[in-house]
Tab-separated table of C-alpha atoms and ligand atoms in Angstrom:
chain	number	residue	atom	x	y	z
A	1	UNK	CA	0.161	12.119	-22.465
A	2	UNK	CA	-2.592	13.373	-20.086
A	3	UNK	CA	-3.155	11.260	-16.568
A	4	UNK	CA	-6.296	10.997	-14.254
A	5	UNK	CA	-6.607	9.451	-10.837
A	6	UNK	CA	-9.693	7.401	-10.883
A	7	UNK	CA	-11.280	5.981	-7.692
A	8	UNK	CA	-13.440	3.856	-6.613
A	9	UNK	CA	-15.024	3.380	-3.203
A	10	UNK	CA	-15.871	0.675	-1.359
A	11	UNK	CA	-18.193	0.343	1.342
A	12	UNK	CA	-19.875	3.358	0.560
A	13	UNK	CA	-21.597	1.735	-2.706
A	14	UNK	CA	-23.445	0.023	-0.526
A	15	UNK	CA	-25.356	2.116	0.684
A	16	UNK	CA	-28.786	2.663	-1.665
A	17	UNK	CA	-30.075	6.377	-1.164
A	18	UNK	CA	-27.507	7.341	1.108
A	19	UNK	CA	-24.338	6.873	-1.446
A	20	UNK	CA	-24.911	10.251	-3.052
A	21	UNK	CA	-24.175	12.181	0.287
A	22	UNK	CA	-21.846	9.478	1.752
A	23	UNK	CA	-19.901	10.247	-1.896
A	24	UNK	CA	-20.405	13.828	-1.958
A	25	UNK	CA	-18.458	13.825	1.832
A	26	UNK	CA	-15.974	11.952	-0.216
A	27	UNK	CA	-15.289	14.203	-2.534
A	28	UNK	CA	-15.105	17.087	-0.295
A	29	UNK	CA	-12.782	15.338	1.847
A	30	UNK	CA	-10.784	14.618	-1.467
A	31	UNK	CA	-10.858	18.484	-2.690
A	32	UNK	CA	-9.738	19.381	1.052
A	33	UNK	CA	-6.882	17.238	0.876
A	34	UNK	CA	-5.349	17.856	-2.686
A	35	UNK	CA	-6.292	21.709	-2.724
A	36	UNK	CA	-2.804	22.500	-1.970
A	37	UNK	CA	-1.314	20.641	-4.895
A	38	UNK	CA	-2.900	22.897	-7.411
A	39	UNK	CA	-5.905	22.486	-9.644
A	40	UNK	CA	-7.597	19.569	-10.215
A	41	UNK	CA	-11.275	19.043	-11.638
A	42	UNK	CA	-13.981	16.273	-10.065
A	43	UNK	CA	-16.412	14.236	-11.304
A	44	UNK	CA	-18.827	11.324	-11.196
A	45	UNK	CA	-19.818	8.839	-13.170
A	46	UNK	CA	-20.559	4.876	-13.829
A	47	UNK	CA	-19.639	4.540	-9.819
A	48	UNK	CA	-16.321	6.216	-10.281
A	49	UNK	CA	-14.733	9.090	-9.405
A	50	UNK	CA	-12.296	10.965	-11.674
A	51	UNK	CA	-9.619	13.580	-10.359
A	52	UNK	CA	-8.076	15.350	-13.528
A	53	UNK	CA	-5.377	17.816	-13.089
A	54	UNK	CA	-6.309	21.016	-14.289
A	55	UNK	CA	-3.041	22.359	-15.262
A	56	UNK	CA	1.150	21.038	-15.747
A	57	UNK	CA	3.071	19.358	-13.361
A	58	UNK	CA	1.139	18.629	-10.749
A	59	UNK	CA	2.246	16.602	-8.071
A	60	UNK	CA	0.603	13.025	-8.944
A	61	UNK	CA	2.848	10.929	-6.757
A	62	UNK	CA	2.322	13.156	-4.150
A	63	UNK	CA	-1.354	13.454	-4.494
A	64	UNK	CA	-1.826	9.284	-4.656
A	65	UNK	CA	-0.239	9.453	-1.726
A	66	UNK	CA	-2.700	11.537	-0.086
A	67	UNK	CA	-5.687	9.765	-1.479
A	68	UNK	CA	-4.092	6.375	0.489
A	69	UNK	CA	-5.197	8.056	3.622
A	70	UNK	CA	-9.127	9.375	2.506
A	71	UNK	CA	-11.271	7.294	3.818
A	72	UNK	CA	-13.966	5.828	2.061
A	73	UNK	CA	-11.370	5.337	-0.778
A	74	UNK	CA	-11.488	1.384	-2.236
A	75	UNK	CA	-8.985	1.886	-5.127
A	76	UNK	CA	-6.990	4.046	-6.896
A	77	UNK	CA	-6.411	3.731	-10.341
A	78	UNK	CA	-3.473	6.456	-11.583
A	79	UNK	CA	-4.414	6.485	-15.600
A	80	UNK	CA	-3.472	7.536	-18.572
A	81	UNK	CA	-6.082	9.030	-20.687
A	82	UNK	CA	-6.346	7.836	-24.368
A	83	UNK	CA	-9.437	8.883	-27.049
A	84	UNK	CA	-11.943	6.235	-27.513
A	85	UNK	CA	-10.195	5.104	-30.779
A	86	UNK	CA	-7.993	2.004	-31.531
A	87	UNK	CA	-5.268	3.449	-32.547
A	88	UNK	CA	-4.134	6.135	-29.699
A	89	UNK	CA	-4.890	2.838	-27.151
A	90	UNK	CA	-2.533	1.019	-29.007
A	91	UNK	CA	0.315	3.743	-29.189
A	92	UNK	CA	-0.605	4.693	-25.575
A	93	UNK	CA	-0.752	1.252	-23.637
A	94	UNK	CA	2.847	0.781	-24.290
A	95	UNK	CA	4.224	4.226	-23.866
A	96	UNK	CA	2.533	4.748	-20.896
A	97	UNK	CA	3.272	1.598	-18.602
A	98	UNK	CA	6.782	0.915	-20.424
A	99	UNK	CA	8.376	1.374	-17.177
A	100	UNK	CA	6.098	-1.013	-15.686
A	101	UNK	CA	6.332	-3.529	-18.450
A	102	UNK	CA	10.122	-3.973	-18.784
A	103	UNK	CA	10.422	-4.639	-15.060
A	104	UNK	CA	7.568	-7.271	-15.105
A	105	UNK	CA	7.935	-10.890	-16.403
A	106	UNK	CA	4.589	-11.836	-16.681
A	107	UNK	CA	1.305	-9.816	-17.736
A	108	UNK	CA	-2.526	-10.234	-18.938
A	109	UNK	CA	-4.886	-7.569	-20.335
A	110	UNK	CA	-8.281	-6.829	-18.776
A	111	UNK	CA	-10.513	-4.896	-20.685
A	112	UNK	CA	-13.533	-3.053	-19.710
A	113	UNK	CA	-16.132	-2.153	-22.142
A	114	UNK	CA	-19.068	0.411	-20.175
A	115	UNK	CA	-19.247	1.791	-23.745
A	116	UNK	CA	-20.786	-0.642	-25.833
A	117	UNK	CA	-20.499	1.168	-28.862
A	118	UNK	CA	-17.076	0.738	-29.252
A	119	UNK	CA	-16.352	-1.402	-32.166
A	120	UNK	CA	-14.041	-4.493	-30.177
A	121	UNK	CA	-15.476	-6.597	-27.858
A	122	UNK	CA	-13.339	-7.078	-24.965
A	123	UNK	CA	-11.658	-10.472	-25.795
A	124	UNK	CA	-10.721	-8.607	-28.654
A	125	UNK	CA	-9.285	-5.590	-27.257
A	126	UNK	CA	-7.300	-8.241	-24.758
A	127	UNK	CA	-6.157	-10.327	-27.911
A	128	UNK	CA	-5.098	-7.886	-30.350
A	129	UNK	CA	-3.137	-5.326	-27.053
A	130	UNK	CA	-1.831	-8.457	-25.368
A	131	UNK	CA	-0.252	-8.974	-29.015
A	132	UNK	CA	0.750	-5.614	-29.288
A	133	UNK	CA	2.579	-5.458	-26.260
A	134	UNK	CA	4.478	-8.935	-26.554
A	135	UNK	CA	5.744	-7.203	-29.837
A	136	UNK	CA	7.401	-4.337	-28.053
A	137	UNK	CA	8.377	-6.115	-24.248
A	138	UNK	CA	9.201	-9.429	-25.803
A	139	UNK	CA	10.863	-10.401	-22.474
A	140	UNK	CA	7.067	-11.056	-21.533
A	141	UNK	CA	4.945	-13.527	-20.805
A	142	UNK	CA	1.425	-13.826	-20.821
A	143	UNK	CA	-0.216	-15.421	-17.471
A	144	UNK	CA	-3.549	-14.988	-17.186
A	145	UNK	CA	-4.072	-16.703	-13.710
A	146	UNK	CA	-1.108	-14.889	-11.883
A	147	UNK	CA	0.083	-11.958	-14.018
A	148	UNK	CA	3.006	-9.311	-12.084
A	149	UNK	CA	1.037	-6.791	-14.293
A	150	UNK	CA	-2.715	-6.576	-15.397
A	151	UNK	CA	-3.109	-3.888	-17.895
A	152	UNK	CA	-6.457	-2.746	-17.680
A	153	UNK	CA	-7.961	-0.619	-20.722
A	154	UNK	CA	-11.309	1.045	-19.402
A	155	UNK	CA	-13.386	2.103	-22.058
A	156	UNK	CA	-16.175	4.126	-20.161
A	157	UNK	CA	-18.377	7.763	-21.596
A	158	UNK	CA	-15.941	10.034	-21.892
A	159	UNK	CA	-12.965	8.275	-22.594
A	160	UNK	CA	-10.401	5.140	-22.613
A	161	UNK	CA	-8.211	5.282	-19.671
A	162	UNK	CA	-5.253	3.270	-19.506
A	163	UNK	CA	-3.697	1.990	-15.984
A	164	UNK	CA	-1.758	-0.622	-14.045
A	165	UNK	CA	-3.257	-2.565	-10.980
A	166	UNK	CA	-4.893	-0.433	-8.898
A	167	UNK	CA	-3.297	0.862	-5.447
A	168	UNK	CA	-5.591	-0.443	-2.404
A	169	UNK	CA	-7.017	2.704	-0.930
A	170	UNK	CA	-7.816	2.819	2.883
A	171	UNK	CA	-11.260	1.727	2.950
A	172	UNK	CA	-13.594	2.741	5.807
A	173	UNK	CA	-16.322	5.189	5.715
A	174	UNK	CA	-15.722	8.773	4.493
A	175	UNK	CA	-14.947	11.410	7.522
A	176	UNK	CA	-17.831	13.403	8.471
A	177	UNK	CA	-20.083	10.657	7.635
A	178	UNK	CA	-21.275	9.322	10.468
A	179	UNK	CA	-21.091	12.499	12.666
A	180	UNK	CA	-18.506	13.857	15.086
A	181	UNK	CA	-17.134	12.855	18.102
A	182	UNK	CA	-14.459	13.905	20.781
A	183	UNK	CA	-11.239	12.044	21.363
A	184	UNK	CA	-9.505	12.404	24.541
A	185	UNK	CA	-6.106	12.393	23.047
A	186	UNK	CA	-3.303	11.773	25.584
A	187	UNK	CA	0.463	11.758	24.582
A	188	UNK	CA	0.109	7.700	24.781
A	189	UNK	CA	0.035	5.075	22.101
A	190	UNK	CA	-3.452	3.747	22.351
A	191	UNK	CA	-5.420	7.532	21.788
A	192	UNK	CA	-4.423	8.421	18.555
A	193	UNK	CA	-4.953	5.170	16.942
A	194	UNK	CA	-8.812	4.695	18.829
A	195	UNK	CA	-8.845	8.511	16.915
A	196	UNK	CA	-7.617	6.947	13.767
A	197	UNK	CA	-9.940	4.026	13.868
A	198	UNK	CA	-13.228	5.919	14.527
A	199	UNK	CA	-12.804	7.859	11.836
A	200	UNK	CA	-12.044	5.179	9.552
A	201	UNK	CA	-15.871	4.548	10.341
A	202	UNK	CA	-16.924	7.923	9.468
A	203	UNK	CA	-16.582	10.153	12.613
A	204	UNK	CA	-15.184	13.568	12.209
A	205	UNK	CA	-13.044	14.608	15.458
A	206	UNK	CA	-12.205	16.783	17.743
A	207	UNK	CA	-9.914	16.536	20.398
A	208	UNK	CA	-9.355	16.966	24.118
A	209	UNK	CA	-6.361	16.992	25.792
A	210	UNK	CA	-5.502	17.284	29.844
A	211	UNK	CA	-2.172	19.155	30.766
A	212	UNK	CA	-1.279	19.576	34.371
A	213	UNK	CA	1.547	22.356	34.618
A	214	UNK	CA	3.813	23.041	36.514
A	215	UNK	CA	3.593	18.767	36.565
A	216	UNK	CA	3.460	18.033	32.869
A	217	UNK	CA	6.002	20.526	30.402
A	218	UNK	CA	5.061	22.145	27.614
A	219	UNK	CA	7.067	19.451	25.187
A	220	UNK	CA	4.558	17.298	26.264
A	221	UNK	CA	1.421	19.201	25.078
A	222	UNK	CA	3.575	20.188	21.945
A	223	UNK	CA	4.239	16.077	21.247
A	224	UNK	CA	0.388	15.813	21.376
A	225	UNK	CA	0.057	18.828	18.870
A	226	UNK	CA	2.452	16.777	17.152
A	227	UNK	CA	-0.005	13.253	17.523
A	228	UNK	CA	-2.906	15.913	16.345
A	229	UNK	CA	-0.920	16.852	13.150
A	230	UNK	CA	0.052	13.475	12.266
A	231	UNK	CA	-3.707	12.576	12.714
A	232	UNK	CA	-5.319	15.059	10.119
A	233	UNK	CA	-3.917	13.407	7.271
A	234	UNK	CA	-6.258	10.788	7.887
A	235	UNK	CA	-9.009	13.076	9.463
A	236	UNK	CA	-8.947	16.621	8.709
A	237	UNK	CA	-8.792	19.814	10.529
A	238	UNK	CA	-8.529	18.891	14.209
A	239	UNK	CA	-9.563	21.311	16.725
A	240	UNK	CA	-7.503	20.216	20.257
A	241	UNK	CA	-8.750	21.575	23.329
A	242	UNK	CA	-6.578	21.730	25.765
A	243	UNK	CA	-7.643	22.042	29.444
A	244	UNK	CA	-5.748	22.672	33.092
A	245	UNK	CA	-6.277	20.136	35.130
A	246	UNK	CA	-4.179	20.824	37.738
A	247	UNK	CA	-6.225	22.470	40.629
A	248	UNK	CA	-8.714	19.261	39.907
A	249	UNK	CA	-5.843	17.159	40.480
A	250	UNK	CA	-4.972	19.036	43.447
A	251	UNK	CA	-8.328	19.237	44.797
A	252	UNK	CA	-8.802	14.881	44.207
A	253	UNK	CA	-5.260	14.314	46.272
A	254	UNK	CA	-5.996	16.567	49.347
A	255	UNK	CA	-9.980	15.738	49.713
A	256	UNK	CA	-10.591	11.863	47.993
A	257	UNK	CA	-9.146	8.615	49.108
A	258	UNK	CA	-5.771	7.559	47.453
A	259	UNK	CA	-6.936	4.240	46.033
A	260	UNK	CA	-9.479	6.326	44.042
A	261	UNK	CA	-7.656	8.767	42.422
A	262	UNK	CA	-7.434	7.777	39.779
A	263	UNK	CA	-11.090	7.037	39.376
A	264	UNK	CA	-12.474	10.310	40.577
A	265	UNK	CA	-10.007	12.028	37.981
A	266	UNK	CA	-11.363	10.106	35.055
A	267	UNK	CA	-14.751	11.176	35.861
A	268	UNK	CA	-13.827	14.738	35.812
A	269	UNK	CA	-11.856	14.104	32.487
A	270	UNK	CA	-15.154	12.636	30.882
A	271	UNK	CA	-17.085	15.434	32.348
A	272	UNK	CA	-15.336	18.119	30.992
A	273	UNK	CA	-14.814	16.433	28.045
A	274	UNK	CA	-18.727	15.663	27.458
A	275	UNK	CA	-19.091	19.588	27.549
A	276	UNK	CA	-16.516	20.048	25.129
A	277	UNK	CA	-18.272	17.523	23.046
A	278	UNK	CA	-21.785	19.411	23.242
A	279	UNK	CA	-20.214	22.555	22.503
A	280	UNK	CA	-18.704	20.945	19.288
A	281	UNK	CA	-21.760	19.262	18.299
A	282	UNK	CA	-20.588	15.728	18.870
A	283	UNK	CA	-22.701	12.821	19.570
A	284	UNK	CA	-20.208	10.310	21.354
A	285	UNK	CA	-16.615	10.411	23.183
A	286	UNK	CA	-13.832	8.214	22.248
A	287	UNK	CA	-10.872	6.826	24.266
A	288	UNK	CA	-7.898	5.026	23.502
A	289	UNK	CA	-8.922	2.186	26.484
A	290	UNK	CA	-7.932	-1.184	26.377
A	291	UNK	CA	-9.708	-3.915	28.937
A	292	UNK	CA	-7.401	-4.673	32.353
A	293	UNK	CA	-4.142	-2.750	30.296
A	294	UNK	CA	-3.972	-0.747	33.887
A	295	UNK	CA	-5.742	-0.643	36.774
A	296	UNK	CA	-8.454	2.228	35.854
A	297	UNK	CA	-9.541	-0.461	33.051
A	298	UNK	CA	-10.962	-2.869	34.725
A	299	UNK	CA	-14.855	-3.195	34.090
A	300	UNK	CA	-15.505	-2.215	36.942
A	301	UNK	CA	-13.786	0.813	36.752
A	302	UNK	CA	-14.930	1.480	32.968
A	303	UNK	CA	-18.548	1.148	34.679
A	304	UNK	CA	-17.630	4.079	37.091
A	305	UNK	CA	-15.943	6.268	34.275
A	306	UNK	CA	-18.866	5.969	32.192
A	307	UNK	CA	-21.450	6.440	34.806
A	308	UNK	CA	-20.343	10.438	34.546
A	309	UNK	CA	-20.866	10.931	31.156
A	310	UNK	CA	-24.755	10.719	29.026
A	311	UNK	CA	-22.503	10.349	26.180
A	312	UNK	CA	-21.405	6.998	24.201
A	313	UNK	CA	-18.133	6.304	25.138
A	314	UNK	CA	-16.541	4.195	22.352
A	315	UNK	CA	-13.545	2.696	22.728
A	316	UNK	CA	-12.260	0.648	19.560
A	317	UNK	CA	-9.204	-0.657	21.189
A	318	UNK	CA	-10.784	-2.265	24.163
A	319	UNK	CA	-10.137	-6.155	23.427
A	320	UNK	CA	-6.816	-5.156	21.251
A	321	UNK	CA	-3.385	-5.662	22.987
A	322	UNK	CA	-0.338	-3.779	23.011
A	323	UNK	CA	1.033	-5.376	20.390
A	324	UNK	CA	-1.661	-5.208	18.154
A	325	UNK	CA	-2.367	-1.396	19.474
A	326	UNK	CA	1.200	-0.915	18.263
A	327	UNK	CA	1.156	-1.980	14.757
A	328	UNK	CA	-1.642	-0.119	13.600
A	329	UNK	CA	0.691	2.996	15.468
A	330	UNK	CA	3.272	2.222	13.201
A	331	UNK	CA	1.341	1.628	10.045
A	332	UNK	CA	-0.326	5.353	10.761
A	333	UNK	CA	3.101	7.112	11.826
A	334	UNK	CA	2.009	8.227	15.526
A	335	UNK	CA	4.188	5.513	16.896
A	336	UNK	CA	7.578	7.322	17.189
A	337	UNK	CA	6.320	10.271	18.148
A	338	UNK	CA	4.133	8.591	21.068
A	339	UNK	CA	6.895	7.183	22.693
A	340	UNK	CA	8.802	10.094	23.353
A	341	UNK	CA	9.191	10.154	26.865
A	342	UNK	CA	6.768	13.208	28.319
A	343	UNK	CA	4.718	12.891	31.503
A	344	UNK	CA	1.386	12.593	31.176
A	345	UNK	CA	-1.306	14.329	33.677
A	346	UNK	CA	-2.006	10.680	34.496
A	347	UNK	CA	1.035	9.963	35.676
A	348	UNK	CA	1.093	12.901	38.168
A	349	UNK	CA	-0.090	11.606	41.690
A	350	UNK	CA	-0.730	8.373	40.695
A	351	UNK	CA	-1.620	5.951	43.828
A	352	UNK	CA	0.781	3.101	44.564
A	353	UNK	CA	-2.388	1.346	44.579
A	354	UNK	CA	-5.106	1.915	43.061
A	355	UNK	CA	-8.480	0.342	43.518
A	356	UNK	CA	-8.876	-2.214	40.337
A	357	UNK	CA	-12.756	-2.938	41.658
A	358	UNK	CA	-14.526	0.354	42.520
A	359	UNK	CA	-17.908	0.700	43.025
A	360	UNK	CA	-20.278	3.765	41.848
A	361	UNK	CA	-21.484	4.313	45.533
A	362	UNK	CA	-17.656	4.708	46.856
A	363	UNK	CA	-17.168	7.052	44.001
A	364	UNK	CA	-20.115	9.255	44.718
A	365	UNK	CA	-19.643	9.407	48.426
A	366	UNK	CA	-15.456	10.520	47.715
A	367	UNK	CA	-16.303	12.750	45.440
A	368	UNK	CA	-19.537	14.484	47.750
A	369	UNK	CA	-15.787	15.576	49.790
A	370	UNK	CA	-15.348	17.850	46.752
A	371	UNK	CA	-18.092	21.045	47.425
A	372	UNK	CA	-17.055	22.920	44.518
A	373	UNK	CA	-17.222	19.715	41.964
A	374	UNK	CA	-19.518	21.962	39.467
A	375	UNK	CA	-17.562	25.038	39.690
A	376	UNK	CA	-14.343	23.029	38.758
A	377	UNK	CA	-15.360	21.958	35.829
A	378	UNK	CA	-16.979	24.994	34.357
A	379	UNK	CA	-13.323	26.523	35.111
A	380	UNK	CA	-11.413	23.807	33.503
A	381	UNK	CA	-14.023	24.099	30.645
A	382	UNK	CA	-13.955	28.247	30.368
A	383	UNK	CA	-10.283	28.632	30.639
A	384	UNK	CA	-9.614	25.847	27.630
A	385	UNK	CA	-7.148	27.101	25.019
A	386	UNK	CA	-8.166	25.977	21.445
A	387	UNK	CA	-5.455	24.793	19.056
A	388	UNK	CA	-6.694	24.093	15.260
A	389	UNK	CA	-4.180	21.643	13.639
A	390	UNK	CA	-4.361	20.915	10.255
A	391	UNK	CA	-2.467	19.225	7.363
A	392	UNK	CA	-0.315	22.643	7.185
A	393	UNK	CA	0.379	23.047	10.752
A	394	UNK	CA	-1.012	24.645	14.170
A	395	UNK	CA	-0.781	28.630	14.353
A	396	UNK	CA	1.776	29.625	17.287
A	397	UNK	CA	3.081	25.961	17.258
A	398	UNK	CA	4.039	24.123	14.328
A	399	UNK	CA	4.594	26.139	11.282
B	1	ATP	P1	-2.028	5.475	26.145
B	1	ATP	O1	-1.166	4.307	25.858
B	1	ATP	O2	-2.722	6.067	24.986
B	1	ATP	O3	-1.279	6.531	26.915
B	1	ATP	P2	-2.895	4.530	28.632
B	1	ATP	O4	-2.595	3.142	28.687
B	1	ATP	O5	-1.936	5.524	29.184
B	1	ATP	O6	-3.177	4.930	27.104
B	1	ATP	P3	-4.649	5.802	30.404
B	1	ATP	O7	-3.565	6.741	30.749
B	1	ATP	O8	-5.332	5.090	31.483
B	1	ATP	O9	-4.251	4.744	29.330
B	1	ATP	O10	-5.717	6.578	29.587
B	1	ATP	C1	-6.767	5.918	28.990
B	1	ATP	C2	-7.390	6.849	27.999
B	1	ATP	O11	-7.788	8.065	28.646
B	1	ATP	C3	-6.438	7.296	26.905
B	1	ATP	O12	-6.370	6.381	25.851
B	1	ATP	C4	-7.071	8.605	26.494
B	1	ATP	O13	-8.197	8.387	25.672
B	1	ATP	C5	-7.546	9.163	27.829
B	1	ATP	N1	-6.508	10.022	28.420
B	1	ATP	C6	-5.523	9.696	29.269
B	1	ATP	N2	-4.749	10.760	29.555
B	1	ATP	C7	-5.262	11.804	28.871
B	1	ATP	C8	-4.912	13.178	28.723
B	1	ATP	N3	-3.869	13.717	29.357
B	1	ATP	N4	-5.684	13.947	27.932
B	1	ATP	C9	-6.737	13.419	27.279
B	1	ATP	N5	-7.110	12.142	27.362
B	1	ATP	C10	-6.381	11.329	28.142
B	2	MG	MG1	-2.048	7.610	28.502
């Protein structure tokens, strides 16, 4: 018995022109992802897209996993593959979702005829295999409104293909679609899942990351290697840049006022970070903000921040709270690893209290104290060390 993953997307098939590419990115992102499981062939057709395994034992649990996080993905469909022939459906259907069946009480048929050649009509095919299979599983029942189990018997060009109800697949737009963007990825809860959600619409990612030895340790860059990691299931290779910020911090405590600290650092974060982003070819920055969560979030400080940068700043948590913030952490599997308890470079000289309603004139007239501004950030951005995470790891730190 031979199986197939067959998918369908979603959004994407809404797109006129435009869904050839936006499913071509699909498919690559696809081949990236199950590469490592062995050999599988691709194809299109009739709005589908059909993964075969190209040789024995492949891992199909393992590789339906995967698919769950590919965006762009509508449904999954794990099939059997039967010839386009009465008979090997018949002997098939039953063999291949026995499992299925016996645990099930009730059950319909759906059939689906894209072949119109083939001699029974589709209440026929549902009649005569819903028969078939009450015959074998006699424990069933048929309910057509609210079945536990909808066989579904596909009969399209190439073949009849056999399945169970289809596994939801993550939606969203396909990474790489809509262009790239950089995240500034702190150890925190809120980064990695404004990463996550961007590139459910498409964006493929890079990342920037602020350390501040000897204040933050270097568990707490490897946790956000770890964040990274547990990111590129859902997006791909990640490159992380990681960049000193240290004599920048230094600089902003001896020469700005306290209440703007805070402020005056974000600026330089978005600065450096908008050169990363040109260097990378990225069109927009991303942050993991969320409106009055803490005092540099404030609109009015959000006006400041993005008054240094030319770049979009999007920020898809911004009216989300914690708590909703936190369950899309869990559902994505950076939540346990976020809350490990590492400083963060924006906890190091944080002012006891901060300014919640600064204005771009007091920010430009502290930060004229700091002579060297340009030359600090060309530093920061010349001495960055580039990590590239991906599903397998990130050379010299997880392998
Ligand atoms: P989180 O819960 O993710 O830690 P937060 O509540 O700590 O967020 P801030 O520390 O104010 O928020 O940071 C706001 C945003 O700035 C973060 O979501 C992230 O995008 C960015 N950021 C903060 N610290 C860093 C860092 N060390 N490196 C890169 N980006 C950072
Ligand atoms: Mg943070």
């Amino acid at each position: 018995m031979k199986e197939i993953i067959l998918l369908k997307d979603g959004e994407i098939a809404l797109k006129g022109l435009n869904r050839y590419s936006f499913e071509d990115t699909m498919i690559k992102n696809v081949k990236r992802r199950l590469s490592s499981l062995g050999r599988f062939r691709f194809y299109k057709a009739q709005s589908t897209i059909y993964i075969e395994p190209m040789e024995d034992g492949l891992d199909m649990d393992e590789a339906v996993e995967r698919l769950k996080k590919v965006f762009g993905i509508a449904a999954i469909s794990r099939a059997c593959i039967a010839q386009k022939d009465w008979e090997d459906i018949c002997r098939l259907a039953p063999e291949y979702l026995a499992q299925q069946l016996e645990q099930a009480k009730t059950f319909k048929v759906n059939a689906k005829r894209s072949d119109k050649r083939f001699p029974l009509k589709s209440p026929e095919i549902c009649a005569e295999l819903g028969a078939i299979l009450l015959e074998q599983f006699p424990h069933l029942k048929v309910d057509v409104k609210n079945p536990e189990i909808t066989v579904t018997v596909e009969i399209r060009d190439y073949a009849a293909y056999i399945h169970a109800d289809q596994i939801p697949g993550p939606g969203g737009m396909p990474v790489g679609s809509s262009g790239n963007a950089a995240l500034l990825l702190s150890g925190g809860i809120d980064s990695p899942v404004a990463g996550y959600m961007m590139a459910k619409r498409g964006l493929e990612l890079c990342a920037v990351h602020f350390v501040s030895p000897p204040y933050t340790s270097d568990r707490a860059k490897l946790k956000v290697i770890e964040l990274a990691h547990i990111l590129t299931d859902y997006c791909g290779r990640i490159r992380l840049h990681v960049v000193n910020l240290t004599r920048i911090q230094e600089t902003i405590k001896e020469r700005c006022p306290e209440d703007l600290f805070t402020v005056v650092m974000r600026r330089f974060m978005m600065k450096i970070a908008e050169r990363i982003a040109q260097q990378e070819n990225c069109q927009a920055l991303v942050t993991g903000e969320s409106l009055a969560q803490v005092a540099s979030q404030t609109v009015q400080a959000i006006a400041c921040t993005d008054a240094a940068t030319v770049m979009p700043v999007l920020r898809p948590v911004i009216g989300m709270d914690k708590e909703e913030i936190i369950k899309i952490a869990r559902s994505i599997g950076t939540f346990e690893t976020s809350i490990q308890p590492y400083e963060d470079c924006c906890t190091v000289f944080t002012p006891k209290h901060p300014k919640t309603k600064p204005t771009l004139s007091m920010l430009i007239e502290a930060e004229a104290a700091i002579q060297d501004y340009q030359q600090l950030v060309d530093t920061a951005v010349s001495t960055v060390e580039v990590i590239t995470v991906t599903h397998e790891g990130a050379k010299g730190y997880l392998e």
